[in-house]
C-alpha positions in Angstrom: 143.2 84.6 73.1 140.1 84.6 75.8 138.1 87.9 77.0 137.3 87.8 80.0 133.1 88.6 79.8 131.3 90.4 82.4 127.7 89.2 82.9 125.5 91.9 84.3 122.5 90.4 85.8 119.0 92.3 83.6 117.4 94.6 86.7 114.6 94.3 86.9 111.7 97.4 87.0 109.8 97.8 89.8 105.9 98.5 89.9 104.4 100.2 93.2 100.6 100.3 93.6 99.3 102.3 96.4 95.6 101.7 97.7 95.2 98.5 95.4 92.2 97.6 97.7 90.0 100.0 95.7 90.7 97.8 92.7 86.9 95.5 91.6 87.5 92.7 91.7 87.2 92.5 87.8 90.3 94.6 87.7 92.5 93.3 89.7 91.8 90.1 87.4 93.0 92.1 85.0 96.0 93.1 87.1 97.1 89.2 88.0 97.6 88.6 84.6 99.1 91.4 83.8 101.7 90.1 86.9 102.1 87.3 85.0 102.9 88.1 82.0 105.3 90.4 83.1 106.9 88.6 85.9 110.7 88.5 84.3 110.7 91.6 83.6 109.0 93.3 87.0 108.6 93.2 90.7 104.8 94.2 91.8 104.2 95.6 95.3 100.6 96.3 95.8 99.8 98.3 99.1 96.2 98.3 100.8 94.2 98.8 103.8 92.6 96.1 103.8 94.5 92.7 102.7 90.6 90.9 102.1 89.2 92.7 100.0 93.2 91.8 97.4 91.4 88.9 95.3 93.3 85.4 96.4 94.6 84.7 93.1 96.5 88.0 93.4 98.0 87.0 97.2 98.6 83.7 96.7 101.4 85.1 94.5 102.6 87.8 96.8 104.7 88.3 100.4 102.4 89.1 102.3 104.0 91.3 104.9 101.3 93.6 107.3 102.0 96.4 109.3 101.0 97.8 112.5 99.3 101.5 112.7 102.0 103.5 115.3 101.4 104.2 118.2 99.8 107.4 119.1 103.4 108.4 120.8 105.7 108.2 117.4 102.9 109.6 115.3 102.7 112.8 118.3 106.5 113.1 117.9 106.8 113.0 113.8 104.1 115.5 113.6 106.4 118.0 115.8 109.4 116.9 113.9 108.5 118.2 110.3 106.4 120.5 111.7 110.0 122.1 112.9 111.7 121.0 110.1 108.6 123.1 107.9 108.8 126.3 110.2 105.6 126.0 111.3 104.2 126.7 113.9 102.3 123.8 115.7 101.1 123.8 119.2 100.9 120.2 121.8 97.0 120.7 121.1 97.1 120.2 117.7 99.0 117.9 117.8 97.0 115.9 120.0 94.1 116.3 117.2 96.5 115.2 114.7 97.5 111.6 116.3 94.0 111.7 117.6 92.1 112.1 113.8 95.3 109.7 112.4 94.4 106.7 114.0 98.1 105.2 113.4 98.6 105.7 110.0 101.3 108.9 109.6 100.4 109.1 105.9 97.2 110.3 107.1 98.7 113.1 109.8 101.1 115.0 107.6 98.4 115.2 105.1 95.9 117.0 107.5 99.0 119.0 108.7 99.9 119.8 104.8 96.5 121.0 104.4 95.9 123.3 107.2 99.6 124.3 106.8 98.7 125.6 103.7 95.8 127.8 105.3 98.0 129.6 107.6 100.7 128.7 109.0 99.6 129.0 112.5 97.8 125.3 112.9 95.3 124.5 115.5 93.4 122.3 116.7 90.4 123.9 115.2 91.9 124.1 111.7 93.2 120.8 111.9 89.7 119.1 112.8 87.9 121.4 110.2 90.3 121.0 107.8 90.5 116.9 107.7 86.2 116.4 107.6 87.0 115.1 111.4 84.2 116.3 114.7 86.1 116.7 117.9 85.5 114.6 120.7 83.3 117.3 122.3 81.4 118.1 119.5 80.0 114.2 118.5 78.8 114.4 122.9 77.2 117.7 122.8 75.1 115.7 119.8 74.7 112.6 122.0 73.9 115.1 124.9 71.0 117.0 123.0 69.4 113.4 122.1 69.6 112.9 125.3 68.2 116.1 127.2 67.2 118.8 124.0 64.7 116.5 122.1 64.9 115.5 118.5 64.6 118.9 116.7 67.5 120.2 118.7 69.1 117.2 118.7 68.6 117.1 114.4 69.8 121.4 114.6 72.9 119.5 116.0 73.4 116.5 113.8 73.0 119.6 110.9 75.3 121.8 112.2 78.3 119.3 112.3 78.0 117.9 109.2 77.6 121.5 107.3 80.9 122.7 109.8 83.1 119.8 109.4 82.1 118.1 105.5 81.3 114.7 107.2 79.1 112.5 104.6 77.2 110.0 106.7 79.4 107.0 107.0 82.1 109.1 108.2 79.9 110.6 111.2 78.5 107.1 112.2 82.2 106.8 112.2 83.4 109.3 114.0 80.4 108.8 116.7 81.1 105.4 117.1 84.6 105.9 118.1 84.0 108.7 120.5 80.7 106.6 122.6 83.1 104.9 124.2 84.7 108.1 125.7 80.7 109.2 126.2 81.2 109.0 130.8 77.6 110.0 130.6 76.5 107.9 128.6 75.3 103.3 129.9 76.7 100.5 129.4 73.8 99.3 128.2 73.3 102.9 126.5 76.3 102.1 124.6 75.6 98.7 123.3 72.5 99.6 121.8 73.9 102.2 120.2 76.1 100.3 118.5 73.7 98.4 116.7 71.9 101.0 116.2 74.4 102.6 114.1 76.1 99.1 112.6 72.4 99.4 111.2 72.2 103.0 109.7 76.2 102.1 108.3 75.0 99.2 106.3 71.7 101.0 104.9 74.3 103.7 104.4 77.3 101.6 102.3 74.0 99.9 100.4 73.2 103.1 98.9 70.2 104.2 101.6 69.2 108.2 101.8 71.8 109.8 104.1 69.4 112.3 105.8 66.3 109.7 106.2 69.1 107.8 107.2 70.5 110.0 110.3 67.8 111.6 111.0 66.0 108.0 112.1 69.3 107.4 113.7 68.6 110.8 115.8 64.8 109.4 116.6 66.5 106.4 118.1 69.1 107.9 119.8 66.4 110.6 121.4 63.6 107.9 121.9 66.3 105.7 123.9 68.2 108.7 125.6 65.1 109.7 127.0 64.1 106.8 129.3 
């Protein structure tokens, strides 16, 4: 008599690699060989911010899914929702700051909220900026105005205050200044174009290993010279 046989499909293991674009090319090459070796028993999921930093041999073996940044309204709604569940006092200004620094990345917004809530249950706009290594827009605008109106020494002092208070690295400062440049209504379009070109040059030199202090001082000097004209 034949007994019925139950066939059970072998389940694959799931391996999720976050921030895969942070791996060096050599490490990605080793990962590719591992993916090939265990293709029958494992399924690999790689998440990254920049797909261009994933080597082509890995990309060709994957189905690529691209996700757009969330809308500001969605981020704003979700941080309020999480704050309510966690019984965190979050005002609208703080939620707006979280939305601004997240740039559509909800994980970044929630991480900033978590860090701030660990220090105080009353999360304010100022606390958000101080704990997320992000300078508020008005502080960056004040730096630009100091370059225009007060001269090099005053502008350089304002720069040092920003770096120290908010814990900014050189590249962070340049990127944040670039982001807020276009909301600086007190600057002409021509000035914004010139400043963008100079910031790109400084950012490149910093990434290539240039000295942070001298590069930022050089940027400040160029801003003072140009904006005073």
